[in-house]
Amino acid sequence: LVVFDNQLGEKTSHDNTAPHPQEKIDNKPQPLSTKSNADNPDKDSETRIEEKTDKKDINTAKHREIHTYSSKVILRSDKTGTWISKSEAEIIKTIQNECVVYCPEYGKYEMVCLNDDEGSIYYDIHYLEKPHIFTSKDTTVDALECRISCKTKHGTWQVPEGIKLKALNNNTIQLYAQNFGRYVIIRTEKDSVDRFSDTIAVHFIASDSNFRLIKRPCCPGNSAVVAVDKGIVPKSNDMTCVKRDGDEYELTFKPSASGKAICNIVDEKSGKQIDTIVFVMPEKTDLNYELHPHTCKNNGSVYVKDDHDIAEIYMDGEKVEAEKHIDLEAGNYMLTWKDTRGCNDSSEITINQADILNADFDLEISLDGFSARTTNLTNYADQPYFDNLYYEWYVNENLQSTAKEPELQLDELINSVKLYVTDGKLCRDSLVINNIKPDQSPIRVPNFFTPNNDGYFDQFEVLIDSRLTDFKAIITSRSGQTVYKWTDASKGWDGKIFGQENASEGVYFYIIQAYDSTGRAIEKRGTLQLIR
């Protein structure tokens, strides 16, 4: 069974202390690329600490903190003194104003340089364990390429000849070998403490199976290509196997396959299974991004976070950079990207519109139809919002007021009212209400009545809007003589002159008066027919 995936098989122990010697391949050595020991601090086991302060600093700064990954430390002062170890640190030698100290194990060590003239200087040496760079262990793989896990920031590589290295991101390295053999990779880093190195050994061995992997699937949806010996065929329930030229077969994942796909190597005549290939299906490289809606105060945007697995990013075909806000109007966009493996992917994104300024209002038409009271319902993000806003009220396209809730004069039989709202900067909106007509008459009267006690239209009654006050009604004859009047809108005229004798048949005049909530007088005049 041979497993091809993106992880390293762990077949040997790991040693982070020193590089392994390069083994010979085909009787020819594969040397490491040459670099000076300055690129590999493990070659230099000493850390030099020099006091470069002037005399004033020596007298005032008498305590030194030293952090190092080296067990051997060289302390130096600008004045000769007596060196004393106040801990288990071993003084190897002293030369004039230098002291070479050996720290037997990780921990804190105290040293002092006694100087009567200038004052003593105290040193705290913190001997720290060197960090590991490679998180993968030394490994052996049945192929000419593999991936190793590491933690790199800013440093240098020492790569043997015959090895090509490709950094997929700060945590994964792809290695390609020209020949089978054992190779040692060295990485040197530098942090706030010191420079340090780490090594990993990778042994590429030739597979003795009946097939050879020509191409492995690097991207989701990619196919694999294998070459098999004569009389051998690949079969799989997870993949389609199509024969190509010669002894090669193209293997394509079926949509139903997930995670891993198994391909059996079978003897063509007997049908006996000889070997098995397990492919770990490549995982999709997702793009990490944030969407921000379009508001009246700010454009919408997409913010793509920095990811070392992503090589290129495009918005609707135009290349964009990570760690930047891309301003967008509300709408749909296509975000595409290519990862460091060369794999392409895409995602449709939608920038929504939210938290916008909404102009809104209600109208109350006066009973005479000549004016309208406004109620301002403007809101921002669905919440009432009136601070620092500017209003313009238009009646029939003419600017009439800039107040928050004005009373508007209606000068047409059919009117339109428009409210335009802005914060003077980016937020603006408007609302128009058309076909505004006055309410039906607030005072309604019949044009005849028959006071004959037959139960039908026996009384002249006036219907008024409940919002009217101070009702008054007067009935006069054709000669102008008042024959009846009343102030209770729920009552009416029964056809008698001041409640005494019956009025004769004929035409009479009425005057109805009342007042609306604004104090404006509402009056209705007309004639009525009295029929016996």
PDB file of C-alpha atoms in Angstrom, residues 28 36 68 87 119 140 199 251-252 274-275 333 364 374 382 385 388 391 422 451 454 457 468 479 491 510 529:
ATOM      1  CA  LYS A  28      28.515  10.686  -6.293  1.00  0.00           C
ATOM      2  CA  SER A  36      29.841  30.974   5.739  1.00  0.00           C
ATOM      3  CA  THR A  68      21.095  33.894  24.152  1.00  0.00           C
ATOM      4  CA  SER A  87      25.829  30.989  39.928  1.00  0.00           C
ATOM      5  CA  GLY A 119      31.825  50.558  39.962  1.00  0.00           C
ATOM      6  CA  THR A 140      11.369   9.084   3.912  1.00  0.00           C
ATOM      7  CA  THR A 199      17.654  21.087  10.035  1.00  0.00           C
ATOM      8  CA  LEU A 251      -7.332   8.830 -13.119  1.00  0.00           C
ATOM      9  CA  THR A 252     -10.131  11.335 -12.494  1.00  0.00           C
ATOM     10  CA  ILE A 274      -1.591  -6.581  -6.584  1.00  0.00           C
ATOM     11  CA  ASP A 275      -1.299  -3.165  -4.958  1.00  0.00           C
ATOM     12  CA  TYR A 333     -19.407  40.846  -8.201  1.00  0.00           C
ATOM     13  CA  GLU A 364     -53.183  65.318   7.489  1.00  0.00           C
ATOM     14  CA  THR A 374     -46.924  67.078   8.092  1.00  0.00           C
ATOM     15  CA  ASP A 382     -34.696  51.874  10.629  1.00  0.00           C
ATOM     16  CA  TYR A 385     -33.137  60.105  12.962  1.00  0.00           C
ATOM     17  CA  ASN A 388     -28.052  67.433  11.662  1.00  0.00           C
ATOM     18  CA  TYR A 391     -35.301  69.339   4.919  1.00  0.00           C
ATOM     19  CA  THR A 422     -29.876  65.374   3.323  1.00  0.00           C
ATOM     20  CA  PRO A 451     -91.694  67.013   8.138  1.00  0.00           C
ATOM     21  CA  ASP A 454     -94.338  59.548   8.317  1.00  0.00           C
ATOM     22  CA  PHE A 457     -86.938  62.614   6.187  1.00  0.00           C
ATOM     23  CA  LEU A 468     -65.072  70.344  13.933  1.00  0.00           C
ATOM     24  CA  SER A 479     -87.030  87.194   2.503  1.00  0.00           C
ATOM     25  CA  LYS A 491     -80.083  67.891  16.479  1.00  0.00           C
ATOM     26  CA  TYR A 510     -79.169  77.523   5.460  1.00  0.00           C
ATOM     27  CA  GLN A 529     -86.721  72.366  -0.114  1.00  0.00           C
TER      28      GLN A 529
END
